[in-house]
């Protein structure tokens, strides 16, 4: 039961927000490594929806390793929210919905925010910190 | 709850085996040269049927192996004969096709599996394995052996991890009928591992699962 990371990926596959939580979960990587991983995830997500054996499918929603999982929320505008948690984290989906809400309130309604560009908003940071801890 | 398909890849990225069960959307047959021979009889373009049946032709070289001799040979032909009903849906008009040819699909599956494997390794910072991913309509499971064979299974999204099943296929039919089969050249890069025994026993194993329905 732990949340280790949050990514926001724009519709072109660029990582626009990345934050780690909880010190002892996963190793910290460099900013460049996170950018690469987010790009890879974006590509995989597109391919997974084409591999369906039974008709139209969404892209990957949950990706699991042996000790952690990535829960992915794809919004109607193509922005992806990715939450990295421990395997047993039943609240991942609802947390992502709340993150989306915070994003809509503090990023999309911010007149100084340029769409598809990295999120530099103190309001968003505080909302996320309140939601997920620091 | 069901199982859709099984892919096996060797360590050279080649698809060496394929089998499917309840697929409603099928890939088109493989493009010539895009896939090794001996992967699955169902995914190759149909060869033109010879005018006369070989078995009834007294001049055929095959005739020496007719039922009178009582010899059963498990040689891998390019298109192995299989005791299972052939997946004749492949020959139907592709109204319910995925739009991809089988060799393309096999490469995409491998690409996804390999990328996810690297992603998980990178994120965890150690040698952690990718286990499965889930979409709205299916779930993909991976089991990788020490020798680099990758067993990939697609199932219904609601089933639990099927890793143990893939492991069972490896330790049961795969070891028995592929690794210990002198007629199968492993790691050849030229030939898949399809043979009657492996196909039937895998089929039996998967159909006996509680999640298979």
CSV table of C-alpha atoms in Angstrom, one decimal:
chain,number,residue,atom,x,y,z
A,1,UNK,CA,0.0,0.0,0.0
A,2,UNK,CA,2.2,2.8,-1.2
A,3,UNK,CA,2.3,5.4,-4.0
A,4,UNK,CA,5.8,6.0,-5.5
A,5,UNK,CA,5.4,8.2,-8.4
A,6,UNK,CA,3.2,10.3,-10.7
A,7,UNK,CA,3.7,11.1,-14.3
A,8,UNK,CA,1.7,13.3,-16.7
A,9,UNK,CA,2.4,12.6,-20.3
A,10,UNK,CA,1.0,14.9,-23.0
A,11,UNK,CA,-0.6,13.7,-26.2
A,12,UNK,CA,2.6,13.7,-28.1
A,13,UNK,CA,4.4,11.4,-25.6
A,14,UNK,CA,6.3,14.1,-23.8
A,15,UNK,CA,6.6,14.0,-20.0
A,16,UNK,CA,5.2,17.2,-18.7
A,17,UNK,CA,5.1,16.4,-15.0
A,18,UNK,CA,7.0,13.9,-12.9
A,19,UNK,CA,7.1,13.5,-9.2
A,20,UNK,CA,8.4,10.8,-6.8
A,21,UNK,CA,6.8,10.0,-3.4
A,22,UNK,CA,7.9,8.0,-0.5
A,23,UNK,CA,11.7,7.6,-0.1
A,24,UNK,CA,12.2,3.9,-0.1
A,25,UNK,CA,10.2,2.6,-3.0
A,26,UNK,CA,11.9,2.8,-6.3
A,27,UNK,CA,15.3,4.2,-7.2
A,28,UNK,CA,15.4,7.8,-8.5
A,29,UNK,CA,16.4,8.2,-12.1
A,30,UNK,CA,17.6,11.2,-13.9
A,31,UNK,CA,15.3,13.5,-15.7
A,32,UNK,CA,16.4,12.2,-19.1
A,33,UNK,CA,15.7,8.7,-18.1
A,34,UNK,CA,12.2,9.6,-17.1
A,35,UNK,CA,11.6,11.3,-20.4
A,36,UNK,CA,12.7,8.2,-22.3
A,37,UNK,CA,10.6,5.9,-20.2
A,38,UNK,CA,7.5,8.1,-20.7
A,39,UNK,CA,8.1,8.2,-24.5
A,40,UNK,CA,8.4,4.4,-24.5
A,41,UNK,CA,5.2,4.0,-22.5
A,42,UNK,CA,3.4,6.3,-24.9
A,43,UNK,CA,4.4,4.1,-27.8
A,44,UNK,CA,3.5,0.9,-26.0
A,45,UNK,CA,0.2,2.2,-25.0
A,46,UNK,CA,-0.7,2.9,-28.7
A,47,UNK,CA,0.4,-0.6,-29.8
A,48,UNK,CA,-1.4,-2.5,-27.1
A,49,UNK,CA,-4.8,-1.2,-28.3
A,50,UNK,CA,-4.1,-2.7,-31.7
A,51,UNK,CA,-3.2,-6.2,-30.4
A,52,UNK,CA,-6.7,-7.0,-29.1
A,53,UNK,CA,-7.9,-10.5,-30.0
A,54,UNK,CA,-11.5,-9.5,-29.6
A,55,UNK,CA,-12.4,-6.3,-31.2
A,56,UNK,CA,-11.7,-2.7,-30.2
A,57,UNK,CA,-9.7,-2.3,-27.1
A,58,UNK,CA,-8.3,0.5,-24.9
A,59,UNK,CA,-4.6,0.8,-24.5
A,60,UNK,CA,-2.9,-0.8,-21.5
A,61,UNK,CA,-4.6,0.3,-18.2
A,62,UNK,CA,-2.4,-1.5,-15.7
A,63,UNK,CA,1.1,-2.8,-16.2
A,64,UNK,CA,2.5,-5.0,-13.5
A,65,UNK,CA,6.0,-6.0,-12.5
A,66,UNK,CA,6.8,-8.3,-9.6
A,67,UNK,CA,6.7,-5.7,-6.9
A,68,UNK,CA,5.0,-2.6,-8.4
A,69,UNK,CA,2.5,-1.6,-11.0
A,70,UNK,CA,1.7,1.3,-13.3
A,71,UNK,CA,-1.9,2.4,-13.5
A,72,UNK,CA,-2.7,4.5,-16.6
A,73,UNK,CA,-5.5,6.9,-17.1
A,74,UNK,CA,-6.0,8.1,-20.6
A,75,UNK,CA,-8.2,11.3,-20.8
A,76,UNK,CA,-10.4,12.3,-23.7
A,77,UNK,CA,-7.8,14.8,-24.8
A,78,UNK,CA,-5.0,12.3,-25.0
A,79,UNK,CA,-3.2,13.3,-21.9
A,80,UNK,CA,-2.1,10.3,-19.8
A,81,UNK,CA,-1.8,10.2,-16.1
A,82,UNK,CA,0.4,7.4,-14.8
A,83,UNK,CA,0.5,6.4,-11.1
A,84,UNK,CA,3.3,4.1,-9.9
A,85,UNK,CA,2.2,2.1,-6.8
A,86,UNK,CA,2.8,-1.1,-5.0
A,87,UNK,CA,1.0,-4.1,-6.4
A,88,UNK,CA,-1.8,-4.0,-3.8
A,89,UNK,CA,-3.1,-0.5,-4.1
A,90,UNK,CA,-6.9,-0.6,-4.6
A,91,UNK,CA,-7.2,3.1,-4.6
A,92,UNK,CA,-5.0,3.8,-7.7
A,93,UNK,CA,-7.9,4.5,-10.0
A,94,UNK,CA,-9.7,6.9,-7.8
A,95,UNK,CA,-6.5,8.7,-6.9
A,96,UNK,CA,-5.9,9.2,-10.7
A,97,UNK,CA,-9.4,10.6,-11.1
A,98,UNK,CA,-8.6,13.1,-8.3
A,99,UNK,CA,-5.3,14.0,-9.9
A,100,UNK,CA,-7.1,14.7,-13.1
A,101,UNK,CA,-9.5,16.9,-11.2
A,102,UNK,CA,-6.6,18.8,-9.7
A,103,UNK,CA,-5.0,19.1,-13.1
A,104,UNK,CA,-8.2,20.6,-14.6
A,105,UNK,CA,-8.6,23.1,-11.8
A,106,UNK,CA,-5.0,24.3,-11.4
A,107,UNK,CA,-3.4,23.7,-14.7
A,108,UNK,CA,-6.0,23.9,-17.5
A,109,UNK,CA,-7.6,26.9,-15.8
A,110,UNK,CA,-4.3,28.7,-15.4
A,111,UNK,CA,-4.1,31.4,-18.1
A,112,UNK,CA,-0.3,31.3,-18.0
A,113,UNK,CA,-0.1,27.6,-18.8
A,114,UNK,CA,0.9,26.8,-22.3
A,115,UNK,CA,-0.8,23.5,-23.4
A,116,UNK,CA,1.4,20.5,-24.0
A,117,UNK,CA,4.3,22.2,-22.2
A,118,UNK,CA,5.8,21.1,-18.8
A,119,UNK,CA,3.6,21.9,-15.8
A,120,UNK,CA,5.1,24.5,-13.6
A,121,UNK,CA,2.3,25.4,-11.3
A,122,UNK,CA,2.6,25.9,-7.6
A,123,UNK,CA,-1.2,25.3,-7.2
A,124,UNK,CA,-0.9,21.9,-8.9
A,125,UNK,CA,2.1,21.0,-6.7
A,126,UNK,CA,0.2,21.8,-3.5
A,127,UNK,CA,-2.9,19.9,-4.6
A,128,UNK,CA,-0.8,16.8,-5.4
A,129,UNK,CA,1.1,17.1,-2.2
A,130,UNK,CA,-2.2,17.3,-0.3
A,131,UNK,CA,-3.5,14.3,-2.2
A,132,UNK,CA,-0.5,12.0,-2.2
A,133,UNK,CA,1.8,13.3,0.4
A,134,UNK,CA,5.3,14.6,-0.4
B,1,UNK,CA,-13.1,-15.8,-18.7
B,2,UNK,CA,-11.1,-17.4,-21.4
B,3,UNK,CA,-7.8,-17.8,-23.0
B,4,UNK,CA,-7.1,-16.3,-26.4
B,5,UNK,CA,-3.7,-17.2,-27.7
B,6,UNK,CA,-0.2,-18.4,-26.9
B,7,UNK,CA,3.0,-17.1,-28.5
B,8,UNK,CA,6.5,-18.5,-27.9
B,9,UNK,CA,9.6,-16.6,-28.9
B,10,UNK,CA,13.2,-17.7,-28.8
B,11,UNK,CA,16.1,-15.5,-27.7
B,12,UNK,CA,16.7,-14.3,-31.3
B,13,UNK,CA,13.3,-12.5,-31.3
B,14,UNK,CA,11.8,-15.1,-33.6
B,15,UNK,CA,8.3,-16.3,-33.1
B,16,UNK,CA,8.7,-20.1,-33.0
B,17,UNK,CA,5.2,-21.2,-32.0
B,18,UNK,CA,1.7,-20.0,-32.0
B,19,UNK,CA,-1.7,-21.4,-31.0
B,20,UNK,CA,-5.0,-19.8,-30.4
B,21,UNK,CA,-8.4,-20.7,-28.9
B,22,UNK,CA,-11.2,-18.2,-28.6
B,23,UNK,CA,-10.1,-15.4,-30.8
B,24,UNK,CA,-12.9,-13.6,-32.6
B,25,UNK,CA,-10.6,-11.1,-34.4
B,26,UNK,CA,-7.9,-12.9,-36.3
B,27,UNK,CA,-4.8,-11.7,-38.1
B,28,UNK,CA,-4.4,-12.2,-41.8
B,29,UNK,CA,-2.1,-15.0,-42.9
B,30,UNK,CA,1.5,-14.3,-42.7
B,31,UNK,CA,3.4,-12.7,-45.6
B,32,UNK,CA,5.8,-15.0,-47.3
B,33,UNK,CA,9.2,-14.7,-45.7
B,34,UNK,CA,7.9,-12.8,-42.7
B,35,UNK,CA,7.8,-15.8,-40.4
B,36,UNK,CA,9.8,-18.9,-39.8
B,37,UNK,CA,8.3,-22.2,-41.1
B,38,UNK,CA,6.9,-24.5,-38.4
B,39,UNK,CA,5.2,-22.0,-36.2
B,40,UNK,CA,1.6,-22.9,-36.6
B,41,UNK,CA,-0.2,-24.5,-39.5
B,42,UNK,CA,-3.0,-22.1,-39.3
B,43,UNK,CA,-1.1,-18.9,-40.1
B,44,UNK,CA,0.5,-19.6,-43.4
B,45,UNK,CA,-1.0,-18.9,-46.8
B,46,UNK,CA,-2.7,-22.1,-48.0
B,47,UNK,CA,-0.6,-23.9,-50.5
B,48,UNK,CA,-2.3,-24.9,-53.7
B,49,UNK,CA,-3.9,-28.3,-53.1
B,50,UNK,CA,-2.2,-30.9,-55.4
B,51,UNK,CA,-4.5,-32.4,-57.9
B,52,UNK,CA,-4.1,-36.0,-56.7
B,53,UNK,CA,-3.9,-37.0,-53.1
B,54,UNK,CA,-0.4,-38.0,-52.2
B,55,UNK,CA,-1.5,-40.9,-50.0
B,56,UNK,CA,-3.4,-42.6,-52.8
B,57,UNK,CA,-0.6,-42.1,-55.3
B,58,UNK,CA,1.4,-45.3,-55.5
B,59,UNK,CA,4.4,-43.4,-56.9
B,60,UNK,CA,4.6,-41.1,-54.0
B,61,UNK,CA,7.6,-41.3,-51.8
B,62,UNK,CA,5.3,-40.8,-48.9
B,63,UNK,CA,3.5,-44.1,-49.7
B,64,UNK,CA,6.2,-46.1,-47.9
B,65,UNK,CA,4.9,-44.6,-44.7
B,66,UNK,CA,1.3,-45.5,-45.3
B,67,UNK,CA,-0.6,-47.1,-42.5
B,68,UNK,CA,0.5,-50.6,-43.5
B,69,UNK,CA,4.0,-49.9,-42.3
B,70,UNK,CA,2.8,-48.9,-38.9
B,71,UNK,CA,5.5,-46.3,-38.6
B,72,UNK,CA,4.6,-42.9,-37.2
B,73,UNK,CA,7.1,-40.2,-37.8
B,74,UNK,CA,7.1,-36.9,-35.9
B,75,UNK,CA,9.0,-35.0,-38.5
B,76,UNK,CA,8.4,-31.3,-38.7
B,77,UNK,CA,7.1,-30.5,-42.1
B,78,UNK,CA,6.8,-26.9,-43.2
B,79,UNK,CA,3.1,-27.2,-42.6
B,80,UNK,CA,2.8,-29.9,-40.0
B,81,UNK,CA,-0.3,-32.0,-40.0
B,82,UNK,CA,-2.1,-31.6,-36.8
B,83,UNK,CA,-4.7,-33.9,-35.2
B,84,UNK,CA,-6.6,-30.8,-34.0
B,85,UNK,CA,-9.3,-29.4,-36.2
B,86,UNK,CA,-7.5,-26.9,-38.3
B,87,UNK,CA,-8.4,-23.4,-37.5
B,88,UNK,CA,-10.3,-22.9,-40.7
B,89,UNK,CA,-11.5,-19.5,-39.8
B,90,UNK,CA,-8.2,-18.3,-41.2
B,91,UNK,CA,-9.4,-19.2,-44.7
B,92,UNK,CA,-12.7,-17.4,-44.4
B,93,UNK,CA,-13.0,-13.9,-45.8
B,94,UNK,CA,-11.4,-11.6,-43.3
B,95,UNK,CA,-14.5,-9.7,-42.2
B,96,UNK,CA,-13.5,-10.1,-38.6
B,97,UNK,CA,-9.8,-9.6,-39.1
B,98,UNK,CA,-7.5,-7.4,-37.0
B,99,UNK,CA,-6.2,-5.8,-40.1
B,100,UNK,CA,-2.7,-7.0,-39.3
B,101,UNK,CA,-0.9,-10.0,-40.9
B,102,UNK,CA,0.2,-12.6,-38.5
B,103,UNK,CA,3.9,-11.9,-38.9
B,104,UNK,CA,3.3,-8.2,-38.2
B,105,UNK,CA,1.2,-9.1,-35.2
B,106,UNK,CA,3.9,-11.4,-33.8
B,107,UNK,CA,6.5,-8.7,-34.1
B,108,UNK,CA,4.3,-6.2,-32.4
B,109,UNK,CA,3.7,-8.5,-29.5
B,110,UNK,CA,7.4,-9.1,-29.2
B,111,UNK,CA,8.1,-5.4,-29.3
B,112,UNK,CA,5.6,-4.6,-26.6
B,113,UNK,CA,6.9,-7.4,-24.4
B,114,UNK,CA,10.5,-6.4,-24.8
B,115,UNK,CA,9.9,-2.7,-24.3
B,116,UNK,CA,7.8,-3.3,-21.2
B,117,UNK,CA,10.5,-5.7,-19.8
B,118,UNK,CA,13.1,-3.0,-20.2
B,119,UNK,CA,10.8,-0.3,-18.7
B,120,UNK,CA,10.1,-2.4,-15.6
B,121,UNK,CA,13.8,-3.2,-15.2
B,122,UNK,CA,14.8,0.4,-15.5
B,123,UNK,CA,12.1,1.6,-13.1
B,124,UNK,CA,12.9,-1.0,-10.5
B,125,UNK,CA,16.6,-0.5,-10.7
B,126,UNK,CA,17.2,-4.3,-10.4
B,127,UNK,CA,16.4,-7.5,-12.3
B,128,UNK,CA,12.7,-7.4,-11.9
B,129,UNK,CA,10.5,-9.1,-14.4
B,130,UNK,CA,7.5,-7.7,-16.2
B,131,UNK,CA,4.5,-10.0,-15.4
B,132,UNK,CA,1.4,-8.8,-17.2
B,133,UNK,CA,-0.5,-5.9,-18.5
B,134,UNK,CA,-4.3,-5.4,-18.8
B,135,UNK,CA,-6.4,-3.4,-21.2
B,136,UNK,CA,-10.2,-3.2,-21.4
B,137,UNK,CA,-10.5,-6.4,-23.5
B,138,UNK,CA,-7.5,-8.6,-22.8
B,139,UNK,CA,-4.6,-9.3,-20.5
B,140,UNK,CA,-1.1,-10.2,-21.7
B,141,UNK,CA,1.0,-12.5,-19.5
B,142,UNK,CA,4.7,-13.1,-19.9
B,143,UNK,CA,7.0,-15.9,-18.6
B,144,UNK,CA,10.6,-15.8,-19.6
B,145,UNK,CA,12.9,-18.9,-19.1
B,146,UNK,CA,16.6,-18.7,-18.3
B,147,UNK,CA,17.4,-19.8,-21.8
B,148,UNK,CA,15.7,-16.7,-23.2
B,149,UNK,CA,12.4,-18.3,-24.4
B,150,UNK,CA,9.5,-16.0,-23.9
B,151,UNK,CA,6.0,-17.5,-23.3
B,152,UNK,CA,3.3,-15.0,-24.0
B,153,UNK,CA,-0.3,-15.6,-23.3
B,154,UNK,CA,-3.4,-13.5,-24.0
B,155,UNK,CA,-6.4,-14.0,-21.8
B,156,UNK,CA,-9.6,-12.4,-20.6
B,157,UNK,CA,-8.8,-9.2,-18.6
B,158,UNK,CA,-10.4,-10.6,-15.4
B,159,UNK,CA,-8.2,-13.6,-14.8
B,160,UNK,CA,-5.5,-13.7,-12.2
B,161,UNK,CA,-1.8,-14.1,-13.2
B,162,UNK,CA,-1.3,-17.0,-15.6
B,163,UNK,CA,2.4,-17.1,-15.1
B,164,UNK,CA,2.2,-20.5,-13.4
B,165,UNK,CA,0.4,-21.9,-16.5
B,166,UNK,CA,3.1,-20.7,-18.8
B,167,UNK,CA,5.6,-22.2,-16.4
B,168,UNK,CA,3.7,-25.5,-16.5
B,169,UNK,CA,3.7,-25.4,-20.3
B,170,UNK,CA,7.5,-24.9,-20.2
B,171,UNK,CA,8.2,-27.6,-17.6
B,172,UNK,CA,5.8,-30.0,-19.1
B,173,UNK,CA,5.1,-30.2,-22.8
B,174,UNK,CA,7.9,-27.9,-23.9
B,175,UNK,CA,10.7,-29.8,-22.2
B,176,UNK,CA,9.2,-33.1,-23.1
B,177,UNK,CA,8.3,-32.6,-26.7
B,178,UNK,CA,10.6,-29.8,-27.9
B,179,UNK,CA,13.8,-29.8,-25.8
B,180,UNK,CA,13.9,-33.6,-25.6
B,181,UNK,CA,12.8,-34.1,-29.2
B,182,UNK,CA,15.8,-34.9,-31.4
B,183,UNK,CA,13.9,-33.9,-34.5
B,184,UNK,CA,13.5,-30.3,-33.3
B,185,UNK,CA,16.4,-28.0,-33.8
B,186,UNK,CA,16.3,-25.4,-31.2
B,187,UNK,CA,17.8,-21.9,-31.7
B,188,UNK,CA,18.0,-22.7,-35.4
B,189,UNK,CA,16.7,-19.3,-36.6
B,190,UNK,CA,15.2,-21.2,-39.5
B,191,UNK,CA,12.5,-23.4,-38.1
B,192,UNK,CA,9.7,-23.1,-35.5
B,193,UNK,CA,9.1,-25.8,-32.9
B,194,UNK,CA,5.6,-26.8,-33.9
B,195,UNK,CA,4.9,-30.6,-33.7
B,196,UNK,CA,1.9,-32.7,-33.1
B,197,UNK,CA,2.7,-33.8,-29.6
B,198,UNK,CA,3.5,-30.4,-28.2
B,199,UNK,CA,0.4,-28.9,-29.8
B,200,UNK,CA,-1.9,-31.6,-28.5
B,201,UNK,CA,-0.6,-31.6,-25.0
B,202,UNK,CA,-0.5,-27.8,-24.7
B,203,UNK,CA,-4.0,-27.8,-26.0
B,204,UNK,CA,-5.1,-30.3,-23.4
B,205,UNK,CA,-3.4,-28.5,-20.6
B,206,UNK,CA,-4.9,-25.1,-21.5
B,207,UNK,CA,-8.4,-26.6,-22.0
B,208,UNK,CA,-8.3,-28.2,-18.6
B,209,UNK,CA,-7.8,-24.8,-16.9
B,210,UNK,CA,-10.7,-23.5,-14.8
B,211,UNK,CA,-10.3,-20.1,-16.5
B,212,UNK,CA,-10.8,-21.7,-20.0
B,213,UNK,CA,-14.4,-21.5,-21.0
